[in-house]
mmCIF file of C-alpha atoms in Angstrom:
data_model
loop_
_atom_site.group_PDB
_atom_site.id
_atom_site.type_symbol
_atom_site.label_atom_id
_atom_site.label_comp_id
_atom_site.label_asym_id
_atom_site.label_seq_id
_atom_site.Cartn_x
_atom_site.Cartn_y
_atom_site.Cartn_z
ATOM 1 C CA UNK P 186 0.000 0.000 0.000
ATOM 2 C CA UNK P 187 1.250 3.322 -0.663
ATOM 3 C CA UNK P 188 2.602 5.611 2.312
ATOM 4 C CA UNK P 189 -0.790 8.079 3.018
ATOM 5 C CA UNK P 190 -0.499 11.692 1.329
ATOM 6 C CA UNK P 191 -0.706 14.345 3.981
ATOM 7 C CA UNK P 192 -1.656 18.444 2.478
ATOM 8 C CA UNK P 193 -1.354 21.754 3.975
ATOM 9 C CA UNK P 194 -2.129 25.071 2.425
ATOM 10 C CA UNK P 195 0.839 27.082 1.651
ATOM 11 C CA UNK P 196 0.908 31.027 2.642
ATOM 12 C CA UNK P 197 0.367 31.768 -0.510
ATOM 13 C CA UNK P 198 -3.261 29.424 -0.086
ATOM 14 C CA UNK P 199 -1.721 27.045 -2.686
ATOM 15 C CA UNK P 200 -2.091 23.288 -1.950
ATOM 16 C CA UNK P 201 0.966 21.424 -1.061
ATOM 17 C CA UNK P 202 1.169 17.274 -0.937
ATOM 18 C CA UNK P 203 4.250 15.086 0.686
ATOM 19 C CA UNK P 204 4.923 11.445 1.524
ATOM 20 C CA UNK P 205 4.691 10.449 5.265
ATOM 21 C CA UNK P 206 6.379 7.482 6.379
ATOM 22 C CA UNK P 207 4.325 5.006 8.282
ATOM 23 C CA UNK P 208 7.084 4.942 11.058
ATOM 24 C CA UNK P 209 7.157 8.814 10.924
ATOM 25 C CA UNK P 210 7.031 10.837 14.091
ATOM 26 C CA UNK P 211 3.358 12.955 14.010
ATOM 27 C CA UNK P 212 3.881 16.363 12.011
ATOM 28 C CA UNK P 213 4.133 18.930 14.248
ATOM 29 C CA UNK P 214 3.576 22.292 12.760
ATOM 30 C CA UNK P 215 6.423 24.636 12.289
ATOM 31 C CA UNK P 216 4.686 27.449 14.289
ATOM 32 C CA UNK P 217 4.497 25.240 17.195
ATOM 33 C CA UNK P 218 7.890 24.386 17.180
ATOM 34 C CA UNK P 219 9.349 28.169 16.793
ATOM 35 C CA UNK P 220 7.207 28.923 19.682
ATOM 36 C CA UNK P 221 8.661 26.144 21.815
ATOM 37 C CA UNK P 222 12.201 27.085 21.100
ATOM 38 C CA UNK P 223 11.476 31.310 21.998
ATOM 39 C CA UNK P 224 10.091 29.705 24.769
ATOM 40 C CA UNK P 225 13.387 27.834 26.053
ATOM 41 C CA UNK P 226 15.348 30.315 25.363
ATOM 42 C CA UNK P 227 13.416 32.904 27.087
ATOM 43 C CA UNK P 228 13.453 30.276 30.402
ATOM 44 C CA UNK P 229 17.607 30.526 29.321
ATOM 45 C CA UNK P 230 17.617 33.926 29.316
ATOM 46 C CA UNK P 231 15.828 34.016 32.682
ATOM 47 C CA UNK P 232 17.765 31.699 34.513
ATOM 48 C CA UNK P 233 21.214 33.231 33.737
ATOM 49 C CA UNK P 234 19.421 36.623 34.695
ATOM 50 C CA UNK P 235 18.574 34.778 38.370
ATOM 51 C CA UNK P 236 21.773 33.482 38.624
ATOM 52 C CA UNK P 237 24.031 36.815 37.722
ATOM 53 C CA UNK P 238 21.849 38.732 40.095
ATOM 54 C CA UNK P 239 22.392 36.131 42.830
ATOM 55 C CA UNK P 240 26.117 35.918 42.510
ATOM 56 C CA UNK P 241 25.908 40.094 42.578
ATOM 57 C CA UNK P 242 24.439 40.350 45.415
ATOM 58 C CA UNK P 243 26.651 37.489 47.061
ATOM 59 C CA UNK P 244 29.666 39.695 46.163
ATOM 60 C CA UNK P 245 27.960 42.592 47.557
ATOM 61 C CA UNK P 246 27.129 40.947 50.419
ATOM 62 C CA UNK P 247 31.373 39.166 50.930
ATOM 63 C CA UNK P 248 32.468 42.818 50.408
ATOM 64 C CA UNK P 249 30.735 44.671 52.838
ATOM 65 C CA UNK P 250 30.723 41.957 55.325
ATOM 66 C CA UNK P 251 31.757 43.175 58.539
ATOM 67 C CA UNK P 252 35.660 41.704 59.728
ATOM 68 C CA UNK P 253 35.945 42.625 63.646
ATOM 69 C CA UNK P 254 38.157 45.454 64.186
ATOM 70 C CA UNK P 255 39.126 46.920 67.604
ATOM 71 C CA UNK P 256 39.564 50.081 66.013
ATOM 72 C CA UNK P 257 35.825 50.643 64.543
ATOM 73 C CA UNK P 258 34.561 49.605 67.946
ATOM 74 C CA UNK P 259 37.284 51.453 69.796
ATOM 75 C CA UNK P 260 36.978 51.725 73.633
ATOM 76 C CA UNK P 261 38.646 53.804 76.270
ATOM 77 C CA UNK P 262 40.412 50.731 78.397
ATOM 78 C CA UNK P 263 43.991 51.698 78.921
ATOM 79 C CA UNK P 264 45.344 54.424 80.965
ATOM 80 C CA UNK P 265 48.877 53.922 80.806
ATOM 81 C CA UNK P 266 51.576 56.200 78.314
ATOM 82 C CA UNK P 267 52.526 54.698 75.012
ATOM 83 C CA UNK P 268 56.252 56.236 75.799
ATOM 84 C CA UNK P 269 57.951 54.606 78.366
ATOM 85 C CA UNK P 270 59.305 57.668 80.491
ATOM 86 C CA UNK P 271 62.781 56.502 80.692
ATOM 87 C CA UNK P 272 64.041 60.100 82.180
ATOM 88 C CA UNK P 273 64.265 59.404 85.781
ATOM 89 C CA UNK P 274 64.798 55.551 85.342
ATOM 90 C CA UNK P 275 68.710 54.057 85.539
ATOM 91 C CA UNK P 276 69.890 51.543 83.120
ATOM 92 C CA UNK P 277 68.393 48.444 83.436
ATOM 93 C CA UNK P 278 70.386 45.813 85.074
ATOM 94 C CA UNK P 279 71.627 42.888 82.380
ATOM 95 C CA UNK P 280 69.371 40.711 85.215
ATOM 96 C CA UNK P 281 66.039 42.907 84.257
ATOM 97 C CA UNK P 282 65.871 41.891 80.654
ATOM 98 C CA UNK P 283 64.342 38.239 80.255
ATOM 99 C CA UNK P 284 63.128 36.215 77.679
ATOM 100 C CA UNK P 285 59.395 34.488 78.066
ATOM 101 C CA UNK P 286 57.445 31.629 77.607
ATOM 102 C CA UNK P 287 54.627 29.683 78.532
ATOM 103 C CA UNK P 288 54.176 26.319 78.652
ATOM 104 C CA UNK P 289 50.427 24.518 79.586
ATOM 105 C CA UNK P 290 50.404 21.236 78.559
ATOM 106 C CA UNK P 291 53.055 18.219 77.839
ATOM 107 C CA UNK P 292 53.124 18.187 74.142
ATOM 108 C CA UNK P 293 54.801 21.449 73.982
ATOM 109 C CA UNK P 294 57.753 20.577 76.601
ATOM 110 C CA UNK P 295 60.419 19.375 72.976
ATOM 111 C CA UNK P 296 59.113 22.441 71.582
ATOM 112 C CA UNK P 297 60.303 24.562 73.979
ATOM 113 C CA UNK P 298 63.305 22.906 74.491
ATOM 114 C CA UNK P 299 64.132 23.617 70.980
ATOM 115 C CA UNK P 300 63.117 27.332 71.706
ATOM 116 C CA UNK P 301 65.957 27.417 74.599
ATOM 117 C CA UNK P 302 68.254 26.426 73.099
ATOM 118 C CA UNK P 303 67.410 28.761 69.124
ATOM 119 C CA UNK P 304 67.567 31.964 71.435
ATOM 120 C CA UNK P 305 71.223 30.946 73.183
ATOM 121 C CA UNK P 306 72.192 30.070 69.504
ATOM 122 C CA UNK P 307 71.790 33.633 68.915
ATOM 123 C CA UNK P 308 73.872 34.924 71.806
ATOM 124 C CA UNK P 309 71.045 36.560 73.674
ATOM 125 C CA UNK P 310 72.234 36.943 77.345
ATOM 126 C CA UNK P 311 68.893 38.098 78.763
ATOM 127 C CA UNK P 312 67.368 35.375 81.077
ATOM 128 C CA UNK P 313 65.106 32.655 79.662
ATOM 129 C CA UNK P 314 61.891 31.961 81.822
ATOM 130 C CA UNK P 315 59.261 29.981 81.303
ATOM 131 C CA UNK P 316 55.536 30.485 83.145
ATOM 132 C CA UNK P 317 53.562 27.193 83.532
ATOM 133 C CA UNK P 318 50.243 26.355 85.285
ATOM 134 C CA UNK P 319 51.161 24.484 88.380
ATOM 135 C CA UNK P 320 49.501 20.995 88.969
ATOM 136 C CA UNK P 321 48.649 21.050 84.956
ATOM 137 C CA UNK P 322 51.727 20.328 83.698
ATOM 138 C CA UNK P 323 54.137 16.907 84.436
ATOM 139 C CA UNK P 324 57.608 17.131 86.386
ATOM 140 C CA UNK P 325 58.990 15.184 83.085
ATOM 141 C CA UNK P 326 58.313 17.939 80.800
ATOM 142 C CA UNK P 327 59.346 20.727 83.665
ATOM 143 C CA UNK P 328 62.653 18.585 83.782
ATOM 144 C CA UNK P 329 63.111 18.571 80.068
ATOM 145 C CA UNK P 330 62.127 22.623 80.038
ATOM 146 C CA UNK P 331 64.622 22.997 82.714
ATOM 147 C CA UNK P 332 67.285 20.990 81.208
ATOM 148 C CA UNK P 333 67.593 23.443 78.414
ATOM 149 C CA UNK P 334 67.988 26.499 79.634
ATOM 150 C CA UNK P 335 64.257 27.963 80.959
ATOM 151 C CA UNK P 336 63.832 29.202 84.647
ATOM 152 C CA UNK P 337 60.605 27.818 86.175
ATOM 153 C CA UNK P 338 57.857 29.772 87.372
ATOM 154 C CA UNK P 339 54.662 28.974 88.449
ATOM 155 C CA UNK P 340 51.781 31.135 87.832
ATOM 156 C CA UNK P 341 48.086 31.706 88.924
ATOM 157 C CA UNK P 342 45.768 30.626 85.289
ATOM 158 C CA UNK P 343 43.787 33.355 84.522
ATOM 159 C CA UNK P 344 40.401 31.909 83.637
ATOM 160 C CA UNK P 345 38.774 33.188 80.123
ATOM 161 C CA UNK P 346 35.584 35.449 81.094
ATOM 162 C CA UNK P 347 32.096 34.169 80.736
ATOM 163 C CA UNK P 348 33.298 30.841 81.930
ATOM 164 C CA UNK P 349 35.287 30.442 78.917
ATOM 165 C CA UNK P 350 31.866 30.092 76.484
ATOM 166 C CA UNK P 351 32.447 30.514 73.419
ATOM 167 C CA UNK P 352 36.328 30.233 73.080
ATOM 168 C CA UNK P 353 38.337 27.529 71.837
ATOM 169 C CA UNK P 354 39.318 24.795 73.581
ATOM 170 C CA UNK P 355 42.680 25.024 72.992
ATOM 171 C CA UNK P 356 43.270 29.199 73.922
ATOM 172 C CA UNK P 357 41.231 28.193 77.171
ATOM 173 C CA UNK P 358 44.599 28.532 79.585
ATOM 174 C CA UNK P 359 45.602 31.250 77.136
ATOM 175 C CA UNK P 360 44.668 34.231 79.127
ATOM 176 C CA UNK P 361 47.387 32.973 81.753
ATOM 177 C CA UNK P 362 49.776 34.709 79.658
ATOM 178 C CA UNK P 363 48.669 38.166 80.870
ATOM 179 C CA UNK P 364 50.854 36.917 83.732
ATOM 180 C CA UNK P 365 53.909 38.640 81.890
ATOM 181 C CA UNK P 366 53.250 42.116 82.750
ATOM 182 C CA UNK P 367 53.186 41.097 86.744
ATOM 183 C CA UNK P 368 56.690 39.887 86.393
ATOM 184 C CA UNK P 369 58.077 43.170 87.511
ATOM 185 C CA UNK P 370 57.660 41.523 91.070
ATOM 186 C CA UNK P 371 60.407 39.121 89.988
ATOM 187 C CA UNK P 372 62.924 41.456 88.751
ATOM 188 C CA UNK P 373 62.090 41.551 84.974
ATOM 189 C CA UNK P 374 61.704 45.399 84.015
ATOM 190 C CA UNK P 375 61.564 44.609 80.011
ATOM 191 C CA UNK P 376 61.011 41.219 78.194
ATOM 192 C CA UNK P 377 60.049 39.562 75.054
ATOM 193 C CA UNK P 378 58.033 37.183 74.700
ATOM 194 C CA UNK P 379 57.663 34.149 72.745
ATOM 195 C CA UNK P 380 54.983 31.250 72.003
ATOM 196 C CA UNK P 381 56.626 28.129 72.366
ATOM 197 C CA UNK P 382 55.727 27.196 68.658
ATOM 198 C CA UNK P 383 58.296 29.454 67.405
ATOM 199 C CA UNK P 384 61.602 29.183 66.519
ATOM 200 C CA UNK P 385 64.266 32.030 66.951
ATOM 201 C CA UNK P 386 67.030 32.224 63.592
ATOM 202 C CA UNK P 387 68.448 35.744 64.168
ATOM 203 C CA UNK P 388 69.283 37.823 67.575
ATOM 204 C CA UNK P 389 66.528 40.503 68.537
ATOM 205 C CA UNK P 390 68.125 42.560 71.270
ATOM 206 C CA UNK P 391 67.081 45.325 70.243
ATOM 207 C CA UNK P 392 64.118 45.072 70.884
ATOM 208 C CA UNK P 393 64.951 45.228 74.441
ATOM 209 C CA UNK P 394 65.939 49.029 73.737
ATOM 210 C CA UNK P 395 62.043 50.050 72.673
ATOM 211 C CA UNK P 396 61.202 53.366 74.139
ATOM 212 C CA UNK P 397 57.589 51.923 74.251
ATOM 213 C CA UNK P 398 55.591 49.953 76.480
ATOM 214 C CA UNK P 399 53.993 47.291 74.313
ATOM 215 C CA UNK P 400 54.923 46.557 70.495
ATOM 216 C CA UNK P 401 53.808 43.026 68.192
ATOM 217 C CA UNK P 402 53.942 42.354 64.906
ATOM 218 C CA UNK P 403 50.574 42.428 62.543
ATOM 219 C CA UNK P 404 48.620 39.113 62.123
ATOM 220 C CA UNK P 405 48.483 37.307 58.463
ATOM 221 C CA UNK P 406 45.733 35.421 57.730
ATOM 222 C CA UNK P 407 46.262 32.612 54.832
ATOM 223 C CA UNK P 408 44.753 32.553 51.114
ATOM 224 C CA UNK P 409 40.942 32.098 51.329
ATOM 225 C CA UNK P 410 40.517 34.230 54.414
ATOM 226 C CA UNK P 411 39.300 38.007 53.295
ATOM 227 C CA UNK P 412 41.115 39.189 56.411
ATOM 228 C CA UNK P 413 44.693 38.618 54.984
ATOM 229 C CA UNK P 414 47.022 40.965 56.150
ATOM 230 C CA UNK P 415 45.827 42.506 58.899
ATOM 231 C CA UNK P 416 46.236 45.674 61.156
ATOM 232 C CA UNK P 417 45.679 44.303 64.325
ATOM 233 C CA UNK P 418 48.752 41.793 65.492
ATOM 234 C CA UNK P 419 49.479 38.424 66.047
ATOM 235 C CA UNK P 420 50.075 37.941 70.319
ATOM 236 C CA UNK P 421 52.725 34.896 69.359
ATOM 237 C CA UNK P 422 55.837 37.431 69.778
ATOM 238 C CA UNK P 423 55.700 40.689 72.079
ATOM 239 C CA UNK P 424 58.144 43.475 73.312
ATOM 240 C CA UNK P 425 56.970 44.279 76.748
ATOM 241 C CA UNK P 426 57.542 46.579 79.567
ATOM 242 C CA UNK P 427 56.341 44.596 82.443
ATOM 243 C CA UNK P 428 53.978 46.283 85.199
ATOM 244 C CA UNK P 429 51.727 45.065 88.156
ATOM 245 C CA UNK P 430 49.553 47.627 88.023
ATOM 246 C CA UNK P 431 49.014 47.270 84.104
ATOM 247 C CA UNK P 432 48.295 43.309 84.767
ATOM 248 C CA UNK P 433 45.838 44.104 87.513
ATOM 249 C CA UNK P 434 43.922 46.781 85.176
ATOM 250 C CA UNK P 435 43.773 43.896 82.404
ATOM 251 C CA UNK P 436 41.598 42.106 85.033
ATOM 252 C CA UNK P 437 39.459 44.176 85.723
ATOM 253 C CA UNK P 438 38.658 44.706 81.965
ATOM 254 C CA UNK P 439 38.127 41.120 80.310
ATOM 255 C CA UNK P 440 35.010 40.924 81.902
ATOM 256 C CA UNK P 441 33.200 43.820 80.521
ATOM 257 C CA UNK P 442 34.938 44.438 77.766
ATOM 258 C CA UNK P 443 33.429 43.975 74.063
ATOM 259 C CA UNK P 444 35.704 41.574 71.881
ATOM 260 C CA UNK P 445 35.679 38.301 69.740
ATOM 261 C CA UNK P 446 35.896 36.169 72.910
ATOM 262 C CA UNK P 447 36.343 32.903 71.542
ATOM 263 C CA UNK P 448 39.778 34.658 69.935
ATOM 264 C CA UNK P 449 40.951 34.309 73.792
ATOM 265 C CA UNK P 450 43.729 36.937 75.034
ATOM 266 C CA UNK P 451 44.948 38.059 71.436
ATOM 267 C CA UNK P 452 41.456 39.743 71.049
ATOM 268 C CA UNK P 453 41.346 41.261 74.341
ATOM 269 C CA UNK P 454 45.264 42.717 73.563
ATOM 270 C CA UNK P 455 44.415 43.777 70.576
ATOM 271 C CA UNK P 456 41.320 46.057 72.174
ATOM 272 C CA UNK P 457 43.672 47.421 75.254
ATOM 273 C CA UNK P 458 46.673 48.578 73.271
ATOM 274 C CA UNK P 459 44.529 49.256 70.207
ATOM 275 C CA UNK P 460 46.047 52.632 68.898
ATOM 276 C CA UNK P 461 48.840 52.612 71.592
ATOM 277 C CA UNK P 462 50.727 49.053 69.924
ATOM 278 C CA UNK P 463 53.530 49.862 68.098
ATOM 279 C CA UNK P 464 53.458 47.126 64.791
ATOM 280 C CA UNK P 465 57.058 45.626 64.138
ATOM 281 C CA UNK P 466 58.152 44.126 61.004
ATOM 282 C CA UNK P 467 56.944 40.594 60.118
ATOM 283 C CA UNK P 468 60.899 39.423 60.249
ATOM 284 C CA UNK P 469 59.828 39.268 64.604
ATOM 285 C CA UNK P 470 57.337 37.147 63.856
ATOM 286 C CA UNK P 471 57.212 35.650 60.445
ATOM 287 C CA UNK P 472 54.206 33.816 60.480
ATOM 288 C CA UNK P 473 54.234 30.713 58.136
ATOM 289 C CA UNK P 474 51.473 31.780 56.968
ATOM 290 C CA UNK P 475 52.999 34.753 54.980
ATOM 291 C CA UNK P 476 54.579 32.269 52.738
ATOM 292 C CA UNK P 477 51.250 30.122 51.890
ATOM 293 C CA UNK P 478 49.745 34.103 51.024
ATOM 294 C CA UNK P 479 52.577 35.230 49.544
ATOM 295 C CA UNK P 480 55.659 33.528 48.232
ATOM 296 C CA UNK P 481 57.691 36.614 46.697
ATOM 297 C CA UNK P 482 56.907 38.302 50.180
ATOM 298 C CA UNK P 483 58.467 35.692 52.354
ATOM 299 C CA UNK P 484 61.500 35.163 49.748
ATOM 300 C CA UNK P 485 62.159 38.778 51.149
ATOM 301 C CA UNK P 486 61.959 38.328 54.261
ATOM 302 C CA UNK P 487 63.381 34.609 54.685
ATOM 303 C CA UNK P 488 67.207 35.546 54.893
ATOM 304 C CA UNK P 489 66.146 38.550 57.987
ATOM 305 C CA UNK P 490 63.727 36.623 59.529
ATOM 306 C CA UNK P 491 64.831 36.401 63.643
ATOM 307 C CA UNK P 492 62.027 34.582 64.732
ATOM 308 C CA UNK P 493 59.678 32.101 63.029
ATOM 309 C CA UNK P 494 56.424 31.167 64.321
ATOM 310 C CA UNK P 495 54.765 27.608 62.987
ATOM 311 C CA UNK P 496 50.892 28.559 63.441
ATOM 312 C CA UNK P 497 49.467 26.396 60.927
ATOM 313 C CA UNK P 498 51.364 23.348 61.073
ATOM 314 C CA UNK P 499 53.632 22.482 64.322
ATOM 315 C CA UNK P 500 56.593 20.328 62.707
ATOM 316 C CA UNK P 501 57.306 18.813 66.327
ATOM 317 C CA UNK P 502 53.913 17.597 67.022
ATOM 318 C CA UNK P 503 51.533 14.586 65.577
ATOM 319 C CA UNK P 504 48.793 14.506 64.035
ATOM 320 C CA UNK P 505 45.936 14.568 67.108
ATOM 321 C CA UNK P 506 48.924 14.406 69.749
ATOM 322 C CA UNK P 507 47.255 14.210 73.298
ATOM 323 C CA UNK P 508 47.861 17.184 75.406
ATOM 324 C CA UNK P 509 49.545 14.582 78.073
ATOM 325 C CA UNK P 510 51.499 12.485 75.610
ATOM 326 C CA UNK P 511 55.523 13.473 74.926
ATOM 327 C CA UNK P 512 57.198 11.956 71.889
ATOM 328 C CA UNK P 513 60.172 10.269 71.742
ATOM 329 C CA UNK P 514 62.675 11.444 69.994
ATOM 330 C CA UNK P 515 61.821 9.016 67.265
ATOM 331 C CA UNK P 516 58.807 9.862 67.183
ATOM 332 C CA UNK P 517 59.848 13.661 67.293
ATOM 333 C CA UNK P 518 61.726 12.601 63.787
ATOM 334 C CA UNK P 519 58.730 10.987 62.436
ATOM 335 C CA UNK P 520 56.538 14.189 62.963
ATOM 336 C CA UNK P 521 59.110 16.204 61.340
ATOM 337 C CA UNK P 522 58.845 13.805 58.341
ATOM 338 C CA UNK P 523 55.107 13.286 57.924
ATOM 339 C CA UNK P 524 55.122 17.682 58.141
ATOM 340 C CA UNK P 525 57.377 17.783 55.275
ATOM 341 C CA UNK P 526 56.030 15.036 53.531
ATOM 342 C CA UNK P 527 52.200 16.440 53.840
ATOM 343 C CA UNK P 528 53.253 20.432 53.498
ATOM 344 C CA UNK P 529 55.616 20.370 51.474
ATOM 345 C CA UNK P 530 55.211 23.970 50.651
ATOM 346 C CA UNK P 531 57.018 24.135 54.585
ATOM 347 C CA UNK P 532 59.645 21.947 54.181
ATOM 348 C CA UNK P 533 62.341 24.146 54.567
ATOM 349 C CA UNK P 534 61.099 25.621 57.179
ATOM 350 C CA UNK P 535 60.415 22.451 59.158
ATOM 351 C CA UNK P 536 64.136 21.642 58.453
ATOM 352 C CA UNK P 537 64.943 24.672 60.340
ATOM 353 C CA UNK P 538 63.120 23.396 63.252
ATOM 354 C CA UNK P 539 64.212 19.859 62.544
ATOM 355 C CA UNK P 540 68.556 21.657 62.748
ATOM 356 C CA UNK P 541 67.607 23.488 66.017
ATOM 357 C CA UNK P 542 66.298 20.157 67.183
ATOM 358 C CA UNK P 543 69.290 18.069 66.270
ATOM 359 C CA UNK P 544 71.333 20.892 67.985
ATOM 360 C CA UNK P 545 69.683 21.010 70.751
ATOM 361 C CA UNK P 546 69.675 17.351 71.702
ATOM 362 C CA UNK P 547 73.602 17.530 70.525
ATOM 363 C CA UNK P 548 74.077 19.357 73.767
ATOM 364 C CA UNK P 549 71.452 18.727 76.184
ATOM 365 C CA UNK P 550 70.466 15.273 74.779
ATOM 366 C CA UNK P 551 71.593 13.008 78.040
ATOM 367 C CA UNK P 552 70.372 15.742 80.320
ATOM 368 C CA UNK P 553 66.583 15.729 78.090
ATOM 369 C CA UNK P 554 67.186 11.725 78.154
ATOM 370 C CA UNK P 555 67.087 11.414 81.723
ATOM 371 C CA UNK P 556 64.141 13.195 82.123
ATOM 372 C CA UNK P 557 62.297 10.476 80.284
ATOM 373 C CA UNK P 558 63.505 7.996 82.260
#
């Protein structure tokens, strides 16, 4: 049988035949179909209309979003000069200068062991002492901070306010470290101080010699993070000019004060001083993170830097290390490795640490040894 004859009228109103298969798809008239395609593409058109306007106002919205800053909400806390008055005062005895650190929990003891023994590398004279929380920290890694260098001393912890809500668990002792400007009562006049995560490569006396009573180095945030480099500064390194009465008006501020509380005591520092901290260059504090932002930046600074600080990745320390728990000095090689290995963006910088380590055990090995016993 023949295939059936289908006819439509032309626009002209002429007659028009074709041949239709039998296993044809229906005819679907050609108006139909123009109308279904204006109609995708107007759904196209819509959609990336919805979706530019979205990702504008997201942008918008990133921009403007407000990034804490002591200085916008600025509050009248601290009473004391920026200039320390230095007229009536006699030169400091060589006894008065010290360098600080803290130490609250086990896994840092190798650490700052390490830091000992960077900052007599350097021929600093000034005395090395270490503040720890009594009762919260083990007489093996006291006897391993001692072996290298650090005089003990035992201070009160300053609890976080609010009952600590809200800040991290690890910066909960961290407010203890406000202890350093009471240590006037011990004979220190001027110190600096230093997280036990850092590393000193170059001597800083001179920063001993600041006519001012607080100075720090800005903070760096990494790639990713819109607060990059920022104004206010990092609380890991710290020129200080110690004072009782400066440590007992701190007190009476972190209660009512208004700051990002779960940032612990760097917040709250970063609120008192606000416009009376004098910023030092990042080569007192080079922050790792400087070199994950900015590699041509930290190429600049690499051969000045005196003191590194490891905030993103700690080269000495395992992955999930207990608080309690102090590695062996295998183990100690096989964190170095695993850093390396995993950041290897770091791992020249982890072979610093891993040189001051090796030196450090060189000469105080036995004494470090027998503490582990």
């Amino acid at each position: 049988m023949a295939p059936p004859r289908s006819t439509f009228s032309s626009v002209h109103g002429a007659t028009s035949t074709y041949n239709r298969s039998p296993t044809s798809d229906p005819i679907i008239a050609p108006s139909i179909g123009k109308r279904n395609a204006l109609r995708q593409k107007l759904l196209l058109t819509a959609s990336i209309l919805v979706l530019l306007a979205t990702t504008i106002f997201l942008i918008v919205k990133l921009v403007h979003l407000r990034i804490y800053n002591p200085m916008d909400d600025y509050q009248i806390l601290n009473p004391f000069p920026i200039l320390y008055d230095q007229s009536n005062t006699p030169q400091s005895d060589p006894n008065a200068l010290a360098v600080v650190s803290t130490l609250y929990s086990n896994n840092y003891a190798m650490s700052t062991a390490v830091l000992a023994h960077s900052v007599r590398s350097v021929n600093s004279t000034a005395r090395l002492i270490l503040l720890y929380i009594d009762g919260q920290v083990s007489e093996e890694a006291l006897c391993i901070s001692r072996a290298s260098g650090w005089e003990l001393l035992a201070v009160p912890r300053i609890a976080p306010p609010k009952g600590g809500k809200g800040v991290y668990y690890r910066f909960v002792d961290q407010y203890t470290k406000l202890n350093l400007w009471g240590l006037d009562k011990h004979g220190i006049d001027r110190l600096v101080y230093l997280d036990a995560d850092t590393l000193v490569r170059r001597n800083f006396d001179e920063l001993f010699n600041l006519p001012f009573s607080f100075a720090a180095v800005p903070d760096v945030y990494g790639p990713g993070n819109p607060q990059g480099f920022r104004l206010g500064f990092n609380a890991g390194v710290m020129a200080i000019r110690t004072s009782s009465s400066v440590l007992r008006d701190m007190k009476n501020n972190i209660e009512t004060a208004r700051y990002p509380i779960g940032q612990a005591e760097q917040a709250f520092l970063n609120l008192y001083y606000g416009v009376k901290a004098v910023r030092l260059p990042y080569i007192y504090n080079a922050l790792i993170s400087i070199k994950k932002r900015n590699r041509v930046l930290w190429e600049e600074l690499k051969s000045h830097i005196s003191v590194i600080h490891y905030t993103e990745r700690k080269p000495f320390m395992l992955e999930a290390q207990p608080g309690e728990r102090i590695l062996t000095p295998e183990e100690t090689e096989t964190a170095i490795d695993i850093a390396q290995r995993d950041f290897e963006r770091w791992a020249e910088e982890f072979g610093w640490w891993r040189s001051a380590y090796h030196s450090m055990m060189a000469k105080h090995g036995a004494e470090v040894k027998r503490c582990t016993l």
